[in-house]
Short mmCIF file of C-alpha atoms in Angstrom, two decimals:
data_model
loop_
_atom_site.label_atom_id
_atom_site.label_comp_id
_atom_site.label_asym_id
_atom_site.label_seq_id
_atom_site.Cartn_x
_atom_site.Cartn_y
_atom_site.Cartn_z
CA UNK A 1 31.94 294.66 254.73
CA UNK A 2 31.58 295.86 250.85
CA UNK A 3 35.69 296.06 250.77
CA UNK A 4 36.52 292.88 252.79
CA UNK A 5 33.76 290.96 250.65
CA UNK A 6 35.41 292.26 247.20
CA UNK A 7 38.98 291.48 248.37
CA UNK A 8 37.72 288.00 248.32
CA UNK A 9 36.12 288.24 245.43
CA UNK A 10 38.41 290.06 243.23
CA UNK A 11 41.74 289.48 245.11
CA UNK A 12 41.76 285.60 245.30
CA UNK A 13 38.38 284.15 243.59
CA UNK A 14 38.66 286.44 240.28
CA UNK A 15 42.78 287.11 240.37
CA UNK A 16 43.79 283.44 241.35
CA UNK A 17 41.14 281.10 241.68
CA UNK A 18 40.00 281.10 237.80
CA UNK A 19 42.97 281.47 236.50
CA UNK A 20 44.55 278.19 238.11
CA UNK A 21 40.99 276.44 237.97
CA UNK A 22 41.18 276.67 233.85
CA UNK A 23 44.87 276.21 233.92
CA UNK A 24 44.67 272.59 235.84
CA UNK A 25 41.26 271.38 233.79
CA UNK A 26 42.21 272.69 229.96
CA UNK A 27 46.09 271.87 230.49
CA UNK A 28 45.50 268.60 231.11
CA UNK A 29 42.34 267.88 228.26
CA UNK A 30 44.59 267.06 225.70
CA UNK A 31 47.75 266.14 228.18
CA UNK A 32 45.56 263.23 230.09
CA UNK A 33 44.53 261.86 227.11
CA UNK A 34 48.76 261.24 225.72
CA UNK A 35 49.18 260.31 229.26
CA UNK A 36 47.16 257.62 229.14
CA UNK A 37 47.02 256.21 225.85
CA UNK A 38 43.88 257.00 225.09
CA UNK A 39 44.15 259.96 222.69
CA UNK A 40 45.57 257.88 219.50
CA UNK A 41 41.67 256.39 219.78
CA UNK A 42 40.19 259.54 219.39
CA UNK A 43 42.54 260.47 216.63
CA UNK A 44 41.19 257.84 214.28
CA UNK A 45 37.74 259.39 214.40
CA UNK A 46 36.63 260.53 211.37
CA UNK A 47 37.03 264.12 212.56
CA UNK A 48 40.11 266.48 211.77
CA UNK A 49 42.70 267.02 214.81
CA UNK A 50 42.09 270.94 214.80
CA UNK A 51 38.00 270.02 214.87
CA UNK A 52 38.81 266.98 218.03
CA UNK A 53 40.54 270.15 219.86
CA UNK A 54 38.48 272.58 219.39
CA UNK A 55 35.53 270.13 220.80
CA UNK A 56 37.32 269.49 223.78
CA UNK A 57 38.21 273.04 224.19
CA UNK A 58 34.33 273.83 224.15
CA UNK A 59 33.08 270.60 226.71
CA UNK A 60 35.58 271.85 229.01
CA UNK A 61 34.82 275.61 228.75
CA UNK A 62 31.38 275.08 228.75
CA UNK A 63 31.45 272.94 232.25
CA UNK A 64 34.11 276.04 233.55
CA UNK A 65 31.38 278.71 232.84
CA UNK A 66 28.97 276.88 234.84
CA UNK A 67 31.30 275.59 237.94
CA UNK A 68 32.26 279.20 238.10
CA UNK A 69 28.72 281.01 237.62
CA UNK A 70 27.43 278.74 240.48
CA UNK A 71 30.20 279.88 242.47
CA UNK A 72 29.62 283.43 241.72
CA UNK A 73 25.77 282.88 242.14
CA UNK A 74 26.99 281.65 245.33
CA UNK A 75 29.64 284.42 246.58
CA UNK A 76 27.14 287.41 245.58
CA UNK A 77 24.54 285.23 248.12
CA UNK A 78 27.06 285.08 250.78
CA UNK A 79 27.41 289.26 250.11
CA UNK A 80 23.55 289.65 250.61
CA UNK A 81 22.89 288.03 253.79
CA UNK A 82 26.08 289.90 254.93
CA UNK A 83 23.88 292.99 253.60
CA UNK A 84 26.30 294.43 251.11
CA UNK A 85 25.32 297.00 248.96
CA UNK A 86 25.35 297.35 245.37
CA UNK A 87 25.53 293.58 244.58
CA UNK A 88 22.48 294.00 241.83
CA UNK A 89 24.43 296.43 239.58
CA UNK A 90 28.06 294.44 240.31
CA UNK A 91 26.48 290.94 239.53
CA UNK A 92 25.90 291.02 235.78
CA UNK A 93 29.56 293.34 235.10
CA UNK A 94 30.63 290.15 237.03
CA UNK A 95 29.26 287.87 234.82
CA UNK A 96 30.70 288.91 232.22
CA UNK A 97 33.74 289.55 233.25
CA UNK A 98 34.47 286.09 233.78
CA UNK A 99 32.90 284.97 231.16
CA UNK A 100 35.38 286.40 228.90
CA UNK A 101 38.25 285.69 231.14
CA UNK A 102 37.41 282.24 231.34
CA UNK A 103 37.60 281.82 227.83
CA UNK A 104 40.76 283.59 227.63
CA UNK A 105 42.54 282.05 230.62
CA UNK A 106 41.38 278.34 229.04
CA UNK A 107 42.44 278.59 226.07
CA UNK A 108 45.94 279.97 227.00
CA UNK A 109 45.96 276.59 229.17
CA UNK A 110 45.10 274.71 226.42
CA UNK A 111 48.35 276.07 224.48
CA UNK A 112 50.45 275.84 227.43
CA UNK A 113 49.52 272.35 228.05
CA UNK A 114 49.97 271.42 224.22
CA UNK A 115 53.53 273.13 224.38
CA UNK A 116 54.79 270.92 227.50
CA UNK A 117 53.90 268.42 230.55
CA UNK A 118 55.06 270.71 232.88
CA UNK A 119 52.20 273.25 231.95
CA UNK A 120 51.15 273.77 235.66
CA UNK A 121 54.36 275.02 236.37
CA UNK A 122 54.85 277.22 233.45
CA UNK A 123 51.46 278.72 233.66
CA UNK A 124 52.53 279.88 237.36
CA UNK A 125 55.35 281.40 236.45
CA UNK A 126 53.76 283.21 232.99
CA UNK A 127 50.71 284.07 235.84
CA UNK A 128 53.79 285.60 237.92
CA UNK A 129 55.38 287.62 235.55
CA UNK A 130 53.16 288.65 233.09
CA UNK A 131 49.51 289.10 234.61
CA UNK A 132 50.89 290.34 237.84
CA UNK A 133 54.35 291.81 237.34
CA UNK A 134 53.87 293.66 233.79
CA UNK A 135 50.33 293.54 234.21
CA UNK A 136 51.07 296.26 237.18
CA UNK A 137 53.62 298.40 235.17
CA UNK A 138 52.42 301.64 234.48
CA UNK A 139 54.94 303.75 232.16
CA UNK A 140 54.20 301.80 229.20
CA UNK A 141 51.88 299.70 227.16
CA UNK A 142 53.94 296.74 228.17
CA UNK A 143 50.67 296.19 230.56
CA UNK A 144 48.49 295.38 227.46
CA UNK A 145 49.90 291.81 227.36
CA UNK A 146 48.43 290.93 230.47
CA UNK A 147 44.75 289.17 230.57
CA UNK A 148 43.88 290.80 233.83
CA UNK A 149 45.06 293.89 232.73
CA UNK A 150 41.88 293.57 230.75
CA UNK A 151 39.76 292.20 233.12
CA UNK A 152 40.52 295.18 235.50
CA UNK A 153 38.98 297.66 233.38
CA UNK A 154 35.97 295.55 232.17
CA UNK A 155 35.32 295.25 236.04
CA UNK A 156 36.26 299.34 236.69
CA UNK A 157 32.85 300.13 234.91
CA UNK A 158 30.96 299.66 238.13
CA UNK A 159 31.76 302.17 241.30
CA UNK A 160 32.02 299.81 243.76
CA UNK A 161 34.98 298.35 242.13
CA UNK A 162 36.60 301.55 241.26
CA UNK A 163 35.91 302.90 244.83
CA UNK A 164 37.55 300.43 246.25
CA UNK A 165 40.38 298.99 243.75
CA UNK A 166 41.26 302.41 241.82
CA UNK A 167 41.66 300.76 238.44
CA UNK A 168 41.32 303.00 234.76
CA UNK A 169 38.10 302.67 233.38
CA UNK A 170 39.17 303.77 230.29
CA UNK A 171 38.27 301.47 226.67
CA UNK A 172 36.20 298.76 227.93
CA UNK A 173 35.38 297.85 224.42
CA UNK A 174 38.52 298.02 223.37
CA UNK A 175 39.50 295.25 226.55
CA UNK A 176 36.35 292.97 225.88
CA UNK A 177 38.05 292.91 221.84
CA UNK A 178 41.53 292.05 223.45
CA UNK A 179 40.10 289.48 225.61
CA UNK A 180 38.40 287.94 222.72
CA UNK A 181 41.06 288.60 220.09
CA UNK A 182 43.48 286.47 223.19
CA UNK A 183 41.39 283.28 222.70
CA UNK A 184 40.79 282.97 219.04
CA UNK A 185 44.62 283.37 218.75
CA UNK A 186 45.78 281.06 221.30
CA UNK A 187 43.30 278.77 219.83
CA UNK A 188 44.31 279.28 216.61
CA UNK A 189 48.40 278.76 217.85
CA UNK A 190 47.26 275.31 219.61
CA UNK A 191 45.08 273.89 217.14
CA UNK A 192 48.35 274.14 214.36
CA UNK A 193 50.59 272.49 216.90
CA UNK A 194 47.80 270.14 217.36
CA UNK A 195 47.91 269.17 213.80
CA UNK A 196 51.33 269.06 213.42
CA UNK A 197 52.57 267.52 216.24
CA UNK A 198 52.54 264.20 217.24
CA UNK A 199 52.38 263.51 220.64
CA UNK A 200 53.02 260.02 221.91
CA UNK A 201 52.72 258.00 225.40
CA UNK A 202 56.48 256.97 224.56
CA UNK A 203 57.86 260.88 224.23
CA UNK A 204 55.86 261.45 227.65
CA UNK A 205 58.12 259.03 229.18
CA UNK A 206 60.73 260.32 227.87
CA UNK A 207 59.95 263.67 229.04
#
């Protein structure tokens, strides 16, 4: 039970789940809005373009972080009644897991979805080669560049996990930095090309 219930868990809610969740909702917050005219309103608020992201970026994170702790809430429920063992200590190292990777994942959608209207399909294929090919290489740092790199070792600090999955447990400060240090710089990169840019219903056509 404990290693069928974590290969959901891990395998498709915590590898694949968030990760395309936050892509689809923070791709498209700034995206839907050129799409359908209705951004140029909000740009003639008297707020700064970097300060109108950065506002969306939060709504949207914030409702992520709850969707997804219900769901988790919900999953370690599911592993009670099916009586497995160890859930008390795995729950918070869960929690915060996620927590961080949500933030990260997000606000790499929020880039991607800035960069092009095709961001779905270019955050599959960066999710395809970077978090799971190079994010499984193992003769050089090469790994580093890969989110769930990261979130593999934040989640190795319980037994269970490293029981069951094998990952390094090594630096888990040093992966909670690198997690953080991820989203203040893809913020950072999509706020500039926020201001910058101009993004018009007509160039969407285009497009």
């Amino acid at each position: 039970h404990e290693e069928q219930w974590l290969g959901w868990v891990v395998g498709f809610y915590l590898h694949f789940l968030i990760p395309l969740t936050c892509l689809n909702v923070c791709g498209s917050m700034m995206r839907a809005g050129v799409q359908a005219n209705t951004l140029s309103f909000l740009c003639t608020r008297p707020l700064r373009r970097h300060t109108l992201f950065l506002l969306q970026y939060v709504c949207h994170v914030g409702w992520l972080q709850l969707v997804f702790l219900a769901c988790t809430v919900a999953l370690f429920t599911l592993g009670a009644v099916k009586q497995v063992e160890g859930l008390g200590t795995l729950l918070p190292m869960m929690l915060l897991t996620q927590m961080f990777a949500i933030f990260a994942w997000s606000a790499l959608a929020a880039l991607l979805g800035l960069l092009h209207q095709r961001f779905m399909v270019i955050g599959i294929i960066y999710w395809l080669i970077v978090e799971i090919a190079l994010g499984q290489v193992e003769i050089s740092n090469i790994n580093q560049l890969s989110i769930l790199r990261h979130v593999h070792t934040l989640m190795a600090q319980n037994e269970i996990v490293v029981s069951v999955f094998q990952w390094s447990t090594e630096a888990p400060l040093t992966a909670g930095l690198v997690l953080g240090g991820a989203t203040v710089f893809f913020l950072t990169v999509a706020s500039a090309l926020f201001t910058f840019r101009e993004y018009l219903p007509s160039q969407e056509a285009g497009q």
